[in-house]
mmCIF file of C-alpha atoms and ligand atoms in Angstrom:
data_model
loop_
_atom_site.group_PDB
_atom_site.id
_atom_site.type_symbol
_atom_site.label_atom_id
_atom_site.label_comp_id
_atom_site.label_asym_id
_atom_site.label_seq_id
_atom_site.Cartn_x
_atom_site.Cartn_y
_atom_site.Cartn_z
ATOM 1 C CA UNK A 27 0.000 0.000 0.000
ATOM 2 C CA UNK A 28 2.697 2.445 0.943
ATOM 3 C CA UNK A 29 4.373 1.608 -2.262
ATOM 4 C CA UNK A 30 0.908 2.931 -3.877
ATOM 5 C CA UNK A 31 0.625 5.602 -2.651
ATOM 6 C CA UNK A 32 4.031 6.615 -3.084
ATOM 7 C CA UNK A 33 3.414 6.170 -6.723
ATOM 8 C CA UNK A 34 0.113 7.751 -6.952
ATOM 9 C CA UNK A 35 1.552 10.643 -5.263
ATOM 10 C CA UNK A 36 4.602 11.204 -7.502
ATOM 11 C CA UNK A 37 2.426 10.727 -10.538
ATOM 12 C CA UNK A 38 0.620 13.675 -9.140
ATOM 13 C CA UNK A 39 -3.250 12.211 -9.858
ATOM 14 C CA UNK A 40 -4.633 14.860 -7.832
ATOM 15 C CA UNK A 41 -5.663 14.731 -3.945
ATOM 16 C CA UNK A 42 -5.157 11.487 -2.481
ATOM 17 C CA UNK A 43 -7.012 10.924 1.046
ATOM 18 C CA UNK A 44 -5.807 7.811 3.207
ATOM 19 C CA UNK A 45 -8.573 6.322 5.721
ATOM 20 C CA UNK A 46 -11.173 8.729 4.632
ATOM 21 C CA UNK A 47 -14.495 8.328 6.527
ATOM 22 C CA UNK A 48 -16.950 7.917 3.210
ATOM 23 C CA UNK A 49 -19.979 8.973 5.673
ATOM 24 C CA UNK A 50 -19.847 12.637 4.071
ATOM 25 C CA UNK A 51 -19.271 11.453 1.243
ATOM 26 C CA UNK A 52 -22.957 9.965 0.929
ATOM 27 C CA UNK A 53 -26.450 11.588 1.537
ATOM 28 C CA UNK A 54 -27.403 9.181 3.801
ATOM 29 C CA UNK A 55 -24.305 10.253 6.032
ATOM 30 C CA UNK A 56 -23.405 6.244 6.733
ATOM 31 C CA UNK A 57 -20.245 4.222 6.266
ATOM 32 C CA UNK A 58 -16.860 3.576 7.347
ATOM 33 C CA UNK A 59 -13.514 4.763 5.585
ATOM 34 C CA UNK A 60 -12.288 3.897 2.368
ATOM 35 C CA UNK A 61 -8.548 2.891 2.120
ATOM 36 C CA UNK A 62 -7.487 5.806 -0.186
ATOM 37 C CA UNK A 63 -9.989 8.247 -1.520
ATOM 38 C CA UNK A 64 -8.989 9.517 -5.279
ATOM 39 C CA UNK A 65 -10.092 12.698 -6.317
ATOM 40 C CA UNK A 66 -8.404 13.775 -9.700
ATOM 41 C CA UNK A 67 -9.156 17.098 -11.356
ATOM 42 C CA UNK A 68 -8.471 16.036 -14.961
ATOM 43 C CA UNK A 69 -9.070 13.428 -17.247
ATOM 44 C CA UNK A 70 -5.244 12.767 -17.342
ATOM 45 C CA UNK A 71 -5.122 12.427 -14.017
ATOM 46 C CA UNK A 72 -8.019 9.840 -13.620
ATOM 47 C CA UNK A 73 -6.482 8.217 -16.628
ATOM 48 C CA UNK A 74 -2.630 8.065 -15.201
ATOM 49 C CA UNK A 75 -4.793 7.169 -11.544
ATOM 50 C CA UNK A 76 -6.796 3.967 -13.048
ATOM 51 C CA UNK A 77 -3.625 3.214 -14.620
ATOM 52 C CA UNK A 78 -1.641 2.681 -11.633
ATOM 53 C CA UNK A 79 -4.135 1.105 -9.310
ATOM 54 C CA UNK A 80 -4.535 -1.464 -12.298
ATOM 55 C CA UNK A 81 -1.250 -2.112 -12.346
ATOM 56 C CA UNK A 82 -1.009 -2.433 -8.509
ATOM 57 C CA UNK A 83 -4.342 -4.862 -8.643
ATOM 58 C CA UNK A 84 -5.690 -2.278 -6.405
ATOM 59 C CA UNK A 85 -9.877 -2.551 -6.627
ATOM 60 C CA UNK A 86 -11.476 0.658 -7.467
ATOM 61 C CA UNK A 87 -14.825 2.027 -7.194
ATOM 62 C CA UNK A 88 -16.535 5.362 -8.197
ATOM 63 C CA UNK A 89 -18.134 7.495 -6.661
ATOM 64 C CA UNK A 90 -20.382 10.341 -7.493
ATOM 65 C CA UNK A 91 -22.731 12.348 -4.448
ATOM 66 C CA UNK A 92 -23.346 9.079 -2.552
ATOM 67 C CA UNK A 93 -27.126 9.084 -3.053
ATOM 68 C CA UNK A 94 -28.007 6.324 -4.496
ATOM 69 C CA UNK A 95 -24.743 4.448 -1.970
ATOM 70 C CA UNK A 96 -24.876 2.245 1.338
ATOM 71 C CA UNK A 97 -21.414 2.772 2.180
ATOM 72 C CA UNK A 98 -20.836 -0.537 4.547
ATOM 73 C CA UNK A 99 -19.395 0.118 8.250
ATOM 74 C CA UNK A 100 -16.697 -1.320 7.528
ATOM 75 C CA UNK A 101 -15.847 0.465 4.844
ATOM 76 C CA UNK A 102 -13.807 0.045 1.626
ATOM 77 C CA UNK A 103 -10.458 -1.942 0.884
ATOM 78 C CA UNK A 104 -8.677 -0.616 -2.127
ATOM 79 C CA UNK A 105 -9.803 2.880 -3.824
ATOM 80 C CA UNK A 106 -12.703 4.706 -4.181
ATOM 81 C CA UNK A 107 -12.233 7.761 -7.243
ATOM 82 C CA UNK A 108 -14.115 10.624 -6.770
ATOM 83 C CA UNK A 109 -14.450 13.276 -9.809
ATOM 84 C CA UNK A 110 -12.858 17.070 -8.780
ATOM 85 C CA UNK A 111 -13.398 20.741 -9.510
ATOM 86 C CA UNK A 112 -12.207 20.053 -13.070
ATOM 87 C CA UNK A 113 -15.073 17.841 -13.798
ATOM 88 C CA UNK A 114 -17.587 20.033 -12.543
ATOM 89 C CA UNK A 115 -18.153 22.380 -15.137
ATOM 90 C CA UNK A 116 -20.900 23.085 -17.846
ATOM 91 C CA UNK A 117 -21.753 24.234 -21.250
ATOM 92 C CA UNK A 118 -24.619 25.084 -23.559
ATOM 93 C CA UNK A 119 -23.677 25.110 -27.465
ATOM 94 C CA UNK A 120 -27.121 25.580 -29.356
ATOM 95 C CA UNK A 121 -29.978 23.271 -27.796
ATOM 96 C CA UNK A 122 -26.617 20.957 -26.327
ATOM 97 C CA UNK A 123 -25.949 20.529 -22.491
ATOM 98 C CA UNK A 124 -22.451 19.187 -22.280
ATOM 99 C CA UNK A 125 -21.573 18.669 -18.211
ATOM 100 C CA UNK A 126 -18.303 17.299 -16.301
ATOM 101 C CA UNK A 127 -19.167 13.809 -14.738
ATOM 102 C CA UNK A 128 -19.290 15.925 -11.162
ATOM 103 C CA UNK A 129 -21.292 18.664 -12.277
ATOM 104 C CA UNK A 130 -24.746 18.012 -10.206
ATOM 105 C CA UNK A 131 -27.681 16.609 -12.066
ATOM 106 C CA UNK A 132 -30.473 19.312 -10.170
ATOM 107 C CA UNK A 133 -27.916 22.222 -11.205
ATOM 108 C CA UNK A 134 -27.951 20.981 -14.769
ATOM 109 C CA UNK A 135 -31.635 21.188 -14.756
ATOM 110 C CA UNK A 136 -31.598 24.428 -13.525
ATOM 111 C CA UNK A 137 -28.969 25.698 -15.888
ATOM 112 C CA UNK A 138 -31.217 24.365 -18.938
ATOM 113 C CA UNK A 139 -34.375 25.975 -17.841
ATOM 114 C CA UNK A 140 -32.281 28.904 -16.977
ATOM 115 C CA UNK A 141 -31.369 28.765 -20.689
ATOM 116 C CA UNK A 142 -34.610 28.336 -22.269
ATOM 117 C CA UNK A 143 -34.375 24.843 -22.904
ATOM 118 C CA UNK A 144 -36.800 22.103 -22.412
ATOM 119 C CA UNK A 145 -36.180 17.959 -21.404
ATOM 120 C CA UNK A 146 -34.292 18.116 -17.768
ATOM 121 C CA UNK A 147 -37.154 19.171 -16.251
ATOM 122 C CA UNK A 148 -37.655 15.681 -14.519
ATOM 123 C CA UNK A 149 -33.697 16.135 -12.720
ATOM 124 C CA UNK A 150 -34.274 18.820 -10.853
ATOM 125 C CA UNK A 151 -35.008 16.736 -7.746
ATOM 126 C CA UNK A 152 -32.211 14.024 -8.132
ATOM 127 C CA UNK A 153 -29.871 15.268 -6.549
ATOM 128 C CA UNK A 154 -26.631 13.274 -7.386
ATOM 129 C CA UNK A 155 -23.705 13.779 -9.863
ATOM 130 C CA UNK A 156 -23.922 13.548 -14.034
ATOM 131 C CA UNK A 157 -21.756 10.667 -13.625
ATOM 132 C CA UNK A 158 -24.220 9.027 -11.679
ATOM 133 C CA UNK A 159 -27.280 9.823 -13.829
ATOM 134 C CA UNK A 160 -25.866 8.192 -16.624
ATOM 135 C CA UNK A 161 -24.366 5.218 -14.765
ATOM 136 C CA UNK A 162 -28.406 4.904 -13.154
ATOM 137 C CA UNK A 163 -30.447 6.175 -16.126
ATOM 138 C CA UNK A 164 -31.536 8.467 -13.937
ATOM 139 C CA UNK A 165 -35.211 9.581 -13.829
ATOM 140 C CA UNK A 166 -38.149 10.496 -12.628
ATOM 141 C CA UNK A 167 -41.825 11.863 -13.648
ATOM 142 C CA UNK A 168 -42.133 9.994 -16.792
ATOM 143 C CA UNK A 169 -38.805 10.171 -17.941
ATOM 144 C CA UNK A 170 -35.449 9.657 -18.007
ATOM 145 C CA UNK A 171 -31.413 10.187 -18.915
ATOM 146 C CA UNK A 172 -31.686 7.860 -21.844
ATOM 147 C CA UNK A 173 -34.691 10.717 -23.211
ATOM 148 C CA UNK A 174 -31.994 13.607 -23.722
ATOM 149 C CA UNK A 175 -28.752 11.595 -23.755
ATOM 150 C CA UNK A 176 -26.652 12.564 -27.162
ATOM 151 C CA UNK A 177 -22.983 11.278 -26.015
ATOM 152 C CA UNK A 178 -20.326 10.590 -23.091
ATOM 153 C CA UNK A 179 -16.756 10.672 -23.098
ATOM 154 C CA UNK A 180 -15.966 7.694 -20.867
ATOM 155 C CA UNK A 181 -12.768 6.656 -19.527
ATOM 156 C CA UNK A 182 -12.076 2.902 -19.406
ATOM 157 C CA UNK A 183 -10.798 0.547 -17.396
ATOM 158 C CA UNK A 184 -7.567 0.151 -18.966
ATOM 159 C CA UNK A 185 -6.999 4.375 -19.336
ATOM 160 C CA UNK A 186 -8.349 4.578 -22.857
ATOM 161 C CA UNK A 187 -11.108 6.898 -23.935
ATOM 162 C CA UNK A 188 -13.782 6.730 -26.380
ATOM 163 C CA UNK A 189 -17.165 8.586 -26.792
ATOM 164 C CA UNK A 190 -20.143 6.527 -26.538
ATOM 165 C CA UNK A 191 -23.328 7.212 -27.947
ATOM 166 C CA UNK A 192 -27.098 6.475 -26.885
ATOM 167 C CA UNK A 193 -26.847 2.870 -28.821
ATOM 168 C CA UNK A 194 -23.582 1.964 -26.909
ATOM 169 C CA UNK A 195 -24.896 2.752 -23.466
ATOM 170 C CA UNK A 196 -28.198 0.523 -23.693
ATOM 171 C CA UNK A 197 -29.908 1.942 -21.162
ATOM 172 C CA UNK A 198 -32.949 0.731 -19.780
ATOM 173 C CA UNK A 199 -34.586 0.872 -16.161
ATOM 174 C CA UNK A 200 -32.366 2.480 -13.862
ATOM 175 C CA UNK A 201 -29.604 0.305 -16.013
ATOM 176 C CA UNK A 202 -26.703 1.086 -18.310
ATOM 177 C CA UNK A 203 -23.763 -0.676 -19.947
ATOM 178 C CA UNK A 204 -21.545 1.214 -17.317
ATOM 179 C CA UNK A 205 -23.426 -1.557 -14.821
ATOM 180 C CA UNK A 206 -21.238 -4.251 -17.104
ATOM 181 C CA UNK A 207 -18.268 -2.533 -18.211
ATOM 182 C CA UNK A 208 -16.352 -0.583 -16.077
ATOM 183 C CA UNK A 209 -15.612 3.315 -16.710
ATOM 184 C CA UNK A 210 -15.827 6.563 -15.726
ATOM 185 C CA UNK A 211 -18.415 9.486 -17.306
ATOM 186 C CA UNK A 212 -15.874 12.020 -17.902
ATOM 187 C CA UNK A 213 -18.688 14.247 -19.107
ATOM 188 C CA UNK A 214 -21.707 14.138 -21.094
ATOM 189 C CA UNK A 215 -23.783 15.770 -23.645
ATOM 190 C CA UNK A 216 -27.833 15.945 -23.450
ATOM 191 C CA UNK A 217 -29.869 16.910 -26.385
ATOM 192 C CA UNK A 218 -32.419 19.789 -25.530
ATOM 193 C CA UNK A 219 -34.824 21.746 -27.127
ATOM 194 C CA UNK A 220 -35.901 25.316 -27.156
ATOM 195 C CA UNK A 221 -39.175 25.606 -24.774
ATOM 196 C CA UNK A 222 -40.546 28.350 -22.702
ATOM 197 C CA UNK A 223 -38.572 29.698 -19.742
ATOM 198 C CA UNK A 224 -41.806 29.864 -17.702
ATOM 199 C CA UNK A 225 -43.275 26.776 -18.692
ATOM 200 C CA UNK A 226 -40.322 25.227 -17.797
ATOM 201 C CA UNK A 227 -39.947 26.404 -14.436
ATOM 202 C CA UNK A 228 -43.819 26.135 -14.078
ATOM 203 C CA UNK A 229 -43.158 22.586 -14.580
ATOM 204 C CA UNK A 230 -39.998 22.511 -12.450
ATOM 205 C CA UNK A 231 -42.050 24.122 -9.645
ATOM 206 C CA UNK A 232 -44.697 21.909 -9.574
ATOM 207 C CA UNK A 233 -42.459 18.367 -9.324
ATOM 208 C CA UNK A 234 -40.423 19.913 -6.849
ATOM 209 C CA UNK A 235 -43.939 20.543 -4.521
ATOM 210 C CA UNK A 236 -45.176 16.824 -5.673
ATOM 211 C CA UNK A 237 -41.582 15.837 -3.563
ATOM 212 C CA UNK A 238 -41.972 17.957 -1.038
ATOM 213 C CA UNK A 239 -45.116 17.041 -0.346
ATOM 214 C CA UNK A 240 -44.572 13.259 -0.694
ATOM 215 C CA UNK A 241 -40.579 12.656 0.131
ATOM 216 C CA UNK A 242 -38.782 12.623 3.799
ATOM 217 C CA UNK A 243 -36.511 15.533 1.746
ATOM 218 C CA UNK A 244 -34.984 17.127 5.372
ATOM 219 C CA UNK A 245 -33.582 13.637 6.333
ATOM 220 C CA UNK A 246 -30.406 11.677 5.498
ATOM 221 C CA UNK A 247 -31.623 9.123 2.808
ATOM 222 C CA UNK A 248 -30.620 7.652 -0.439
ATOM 223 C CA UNK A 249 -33.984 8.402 -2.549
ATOM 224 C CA UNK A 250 -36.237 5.045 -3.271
ATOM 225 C CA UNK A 251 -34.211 1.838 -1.469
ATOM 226 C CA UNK A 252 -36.402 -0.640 -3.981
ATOM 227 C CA UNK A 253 -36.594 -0.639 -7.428
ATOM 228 C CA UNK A 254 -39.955 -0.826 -8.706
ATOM 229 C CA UNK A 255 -41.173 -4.288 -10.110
ATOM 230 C CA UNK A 256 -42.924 -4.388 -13.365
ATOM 231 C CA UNK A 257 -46.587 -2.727 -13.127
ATOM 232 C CA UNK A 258 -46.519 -2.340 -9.528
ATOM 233 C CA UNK A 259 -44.519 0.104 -7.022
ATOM 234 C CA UNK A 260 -42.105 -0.728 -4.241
ATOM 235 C CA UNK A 261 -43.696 1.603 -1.989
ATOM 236 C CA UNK A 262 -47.184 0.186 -2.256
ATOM 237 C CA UNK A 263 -46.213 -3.039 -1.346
ATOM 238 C CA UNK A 264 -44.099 -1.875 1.894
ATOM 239 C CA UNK A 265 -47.456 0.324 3.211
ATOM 240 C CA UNK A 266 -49.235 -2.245 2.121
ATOM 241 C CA UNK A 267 -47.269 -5.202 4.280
ATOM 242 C CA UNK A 268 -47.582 -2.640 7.245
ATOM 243 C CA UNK A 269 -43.600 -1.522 7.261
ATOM 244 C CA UNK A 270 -44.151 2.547 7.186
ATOM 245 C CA UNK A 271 -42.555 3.781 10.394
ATOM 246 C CA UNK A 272 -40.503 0.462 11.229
ATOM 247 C CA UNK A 273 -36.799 1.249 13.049
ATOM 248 C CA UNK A 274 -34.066 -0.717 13.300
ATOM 249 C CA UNK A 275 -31.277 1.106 15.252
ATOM 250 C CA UNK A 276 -31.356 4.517 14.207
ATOM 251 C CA UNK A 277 -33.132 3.691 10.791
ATOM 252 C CA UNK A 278 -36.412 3.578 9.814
ATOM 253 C CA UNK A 279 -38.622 3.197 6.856
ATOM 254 C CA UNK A 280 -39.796 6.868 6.444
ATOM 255 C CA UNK A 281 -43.643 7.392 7.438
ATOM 256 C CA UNK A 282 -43.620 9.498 4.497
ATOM 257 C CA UNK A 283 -42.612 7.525 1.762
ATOM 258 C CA UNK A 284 -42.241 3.688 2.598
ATOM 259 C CA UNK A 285 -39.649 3.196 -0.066
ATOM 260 C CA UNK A 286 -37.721 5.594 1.441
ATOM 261 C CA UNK A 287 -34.959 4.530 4.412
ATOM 262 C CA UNK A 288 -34.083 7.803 6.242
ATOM 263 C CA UNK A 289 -31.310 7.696 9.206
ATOM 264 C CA UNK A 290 -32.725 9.043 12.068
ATOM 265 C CA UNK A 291 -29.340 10.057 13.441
ATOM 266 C CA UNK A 292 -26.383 6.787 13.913
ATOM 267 C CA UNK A 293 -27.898 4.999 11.596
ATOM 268 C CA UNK A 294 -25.527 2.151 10.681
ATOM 269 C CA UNK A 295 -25.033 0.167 7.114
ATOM 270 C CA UNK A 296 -26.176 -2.731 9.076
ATOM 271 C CA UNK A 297 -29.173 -0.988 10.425
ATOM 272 C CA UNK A 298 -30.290 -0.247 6.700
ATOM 273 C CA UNK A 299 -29.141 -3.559 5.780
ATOM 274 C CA UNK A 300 -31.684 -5.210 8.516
ATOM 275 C CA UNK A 301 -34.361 -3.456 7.853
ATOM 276 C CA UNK A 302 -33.529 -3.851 3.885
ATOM 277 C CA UNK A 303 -34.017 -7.969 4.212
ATOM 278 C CA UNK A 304 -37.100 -7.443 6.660
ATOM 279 C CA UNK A 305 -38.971 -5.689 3.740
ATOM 280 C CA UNK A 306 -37.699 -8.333 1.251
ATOM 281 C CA UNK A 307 -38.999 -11.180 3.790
ATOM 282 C CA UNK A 308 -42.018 -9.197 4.575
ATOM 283 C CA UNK A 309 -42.972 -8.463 1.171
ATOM 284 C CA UNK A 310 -42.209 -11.830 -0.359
ATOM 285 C CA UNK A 311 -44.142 -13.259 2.102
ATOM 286 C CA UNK A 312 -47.535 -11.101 1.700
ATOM 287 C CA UNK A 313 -47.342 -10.854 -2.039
ATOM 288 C CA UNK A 314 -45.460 -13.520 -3.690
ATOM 289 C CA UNK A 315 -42.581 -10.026 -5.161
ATOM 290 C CA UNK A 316 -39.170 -10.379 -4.059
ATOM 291 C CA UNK A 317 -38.307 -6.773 -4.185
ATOM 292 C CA UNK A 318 -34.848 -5.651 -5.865
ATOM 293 C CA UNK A 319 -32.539 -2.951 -4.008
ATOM 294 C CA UNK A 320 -31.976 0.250 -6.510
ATOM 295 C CA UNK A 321 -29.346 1.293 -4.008
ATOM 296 C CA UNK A 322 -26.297 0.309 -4.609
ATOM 297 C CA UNK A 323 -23.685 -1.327 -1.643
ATOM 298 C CA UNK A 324 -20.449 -0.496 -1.723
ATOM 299 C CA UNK A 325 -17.581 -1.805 0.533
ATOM 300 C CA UNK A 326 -16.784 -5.238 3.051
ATOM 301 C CA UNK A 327 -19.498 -6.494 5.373
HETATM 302 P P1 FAD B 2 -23.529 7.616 -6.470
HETATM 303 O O1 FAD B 2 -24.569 7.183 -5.482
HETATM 304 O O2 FAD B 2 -22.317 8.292 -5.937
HETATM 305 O O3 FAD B 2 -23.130 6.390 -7.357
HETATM 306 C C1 FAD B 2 -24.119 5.593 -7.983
HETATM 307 C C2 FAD B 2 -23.419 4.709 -9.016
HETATM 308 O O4 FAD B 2 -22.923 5.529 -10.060
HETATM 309 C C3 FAD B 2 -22.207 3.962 -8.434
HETATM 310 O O5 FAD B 2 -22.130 2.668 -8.956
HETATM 311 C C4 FAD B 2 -21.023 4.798 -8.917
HETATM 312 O O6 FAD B 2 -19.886 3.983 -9.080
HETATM 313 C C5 FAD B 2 -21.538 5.290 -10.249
HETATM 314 N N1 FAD B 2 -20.923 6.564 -10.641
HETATM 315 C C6 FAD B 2 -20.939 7.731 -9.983
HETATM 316 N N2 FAD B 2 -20.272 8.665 -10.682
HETATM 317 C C7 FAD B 2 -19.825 8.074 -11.809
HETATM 318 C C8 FAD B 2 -19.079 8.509 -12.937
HETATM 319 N N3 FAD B 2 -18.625 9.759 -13.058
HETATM 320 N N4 FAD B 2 -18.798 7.600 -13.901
HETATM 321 C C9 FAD B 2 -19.241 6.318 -13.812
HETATM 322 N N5 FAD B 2 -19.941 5.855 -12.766
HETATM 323 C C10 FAD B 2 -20.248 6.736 -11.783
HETATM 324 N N6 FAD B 2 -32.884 8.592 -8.529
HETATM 325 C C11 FAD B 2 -33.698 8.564 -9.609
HETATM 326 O O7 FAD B 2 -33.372 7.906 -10.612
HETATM 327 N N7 FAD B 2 -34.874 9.257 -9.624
HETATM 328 C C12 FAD B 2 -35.278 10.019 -8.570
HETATM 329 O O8 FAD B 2 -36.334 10.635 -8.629
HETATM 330 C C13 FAD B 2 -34.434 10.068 -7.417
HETATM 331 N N8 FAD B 2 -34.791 10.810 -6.346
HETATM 332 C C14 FAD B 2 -33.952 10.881 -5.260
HETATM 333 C C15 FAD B 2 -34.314 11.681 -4.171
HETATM 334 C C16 FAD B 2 -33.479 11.776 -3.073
HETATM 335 C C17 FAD B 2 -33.884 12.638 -1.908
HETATM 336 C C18 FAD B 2 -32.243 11.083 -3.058
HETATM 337 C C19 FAD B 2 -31.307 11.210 -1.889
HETATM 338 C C20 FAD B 2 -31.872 10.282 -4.136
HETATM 339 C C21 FAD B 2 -32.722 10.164 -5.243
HETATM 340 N N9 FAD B 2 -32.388 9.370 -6.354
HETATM 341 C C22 FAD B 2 -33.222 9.333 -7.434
HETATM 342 C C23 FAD B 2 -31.171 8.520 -6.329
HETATM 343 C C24 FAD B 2 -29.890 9.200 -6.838
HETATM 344 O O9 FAD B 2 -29.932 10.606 -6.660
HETATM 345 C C25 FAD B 2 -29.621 8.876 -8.305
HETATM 346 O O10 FAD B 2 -29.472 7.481 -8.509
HETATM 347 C C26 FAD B 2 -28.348 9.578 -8.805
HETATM 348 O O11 FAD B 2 -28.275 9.456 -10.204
HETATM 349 C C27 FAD B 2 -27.051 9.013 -8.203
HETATM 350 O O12 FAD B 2 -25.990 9.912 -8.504
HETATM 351 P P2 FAD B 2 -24.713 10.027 -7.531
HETATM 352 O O13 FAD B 2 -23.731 10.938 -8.168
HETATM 353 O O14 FAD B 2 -25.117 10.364 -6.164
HETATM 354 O O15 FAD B 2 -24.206 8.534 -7.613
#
């Protein structure tokens, strides 16, 4: 490890954090500390960074504004890359959004609108990274990322770059190729179109009430835990099996919005975790569905 991060350091990849606790790192402000924490301002940088850990057979993960993450307690062994200042940046060229991979998804939608243009709408409550839009496909209120996407300039797992385009990312429910092959949004490009400033914001407005009225929004969560399963929704089942407002350490299953976990302050991942298998058991057991998690785990139990 020292040998690592001796190397990492001389190749100058950016800032390089040892032991860093990933807890603020995540919206659901849970987890333990990741071995090194990678945060490169360039694409050179991540390039020369994925490089090296490769060639150390150092496991890497990414990671965007930790709200779609369970970061376990334990934490995570090996790297975790986080995009810098250099990736968050933004553009308009014509009706074209083109955003760094950390530029935030709800400030993208606010940009467009700002701009006149019409399609990101549906963002402006997800509040994670453009990285992590594209890796989840995103979406919300009837649509999604794979609605606007034009391109992405993804680094790979072996340093290369290419620029993929809507075919190449198959995306699909909350699903793209970045879920098979391993790389990093760089930055990406969303196809607009010119619409009415105040429709646009009349629009914006009115989702934005829909989630405050209906979403835990003041508490540490990570957005819907379950994935919806075909023609039916996660959080219909969980009311329904008579889980809204059940704790488990300093978790519960928000009385709100049942698919929603919020941490009621010391929340652990194994808290989450517990009450994540309860609703699966539950659930299964009431209805026959064997709910899927839509948040993603990261680290060793
Ligand atoms: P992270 O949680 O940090 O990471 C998610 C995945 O993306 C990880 O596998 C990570 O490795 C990968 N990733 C991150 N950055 C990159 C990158 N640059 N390149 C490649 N891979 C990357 N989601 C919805 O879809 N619709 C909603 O309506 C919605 N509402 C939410 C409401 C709340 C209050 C909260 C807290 C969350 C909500 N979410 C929603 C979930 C979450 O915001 C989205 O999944 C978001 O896209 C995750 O982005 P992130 O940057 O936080 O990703």
């Amino acid at each position: 490890m020292q040998q690592l991060i001796a190397e990492l350091r001389q190749a100058r990849i950016g800032r390089l954090l040892v032991d860093e606790p990933l807890a603020e790192h995540t919206t659901w402000k849970i987890g333990g500390p990741a071995d090194l924490l990678l945060i490169p301002e360039t694409r050179e940088e991540l390039a020369a960074a994925i490089r090296i850990l490769r060639r150390h057979g150092t496991p890497w993960r990414m990671l965007g504004k930790g709200s779609n993450t369970l970061v376990t307690d334990k934490g995570v062994r090996g790297a975790v890359i986080k995009l810098g200042g250099g990736f968050d940046r933004v553009r308009f060229e014509g009706e074209v959004a083109t955003a760094g991979g950390a530029y935030s998804f709800i400030k993208l939608s606010v940009m467009a609108g700002k701009e006149g243009l019409t399609g990101l709408e549906f963002a402006g409550g997800i509040p994670g990274t453009v990285g992590g839009a594209v890796y989840m496909n995103a979406g919300a209120h009837g649509s999604d990322v794979s609605r606007i996407f034009q391109s992405a300039d993804i680094v790979w797992e072996d340093g290369t770059t290419s620029t993929c385009t809507l075919e190449e990312m198959a995306f699909g429910y909350r699903h793209s190729v970045l879920q098979e092959r391993r790389g990093v949004v760089a930055e990406a490009s969303f196809r607009l179109a010119r619409g009415d400033r105040k429709e646009i914001a009349a629009a914006m407005a009115s989702y934005k009430d829909r989630r405050r009225r209906t979403q835990p929004l003041q508490m540490a969560c990570a957005g819907s835990v379950f994935r919806n399963p075909p023609n039916d929704h996660a959080a219909r089942l969980i009311e329904a099996a008579g889980l809204k407002g059940a704790r488990q350490g300093g978790a519960e299953i928000s009385p709100l919005h049942a698919n929603f976990i919020v941490n009621l302050g010391g929340a652990t991942a194994e808290d989450v975790l517990t009450l994540i298998a309860r609703v699966q058991s539950t659930v299964e057991a009431k209805f026959g569905i064997r709910l899927v998690p839509e948040v993603l785990l990261m680290g060793e139990r």
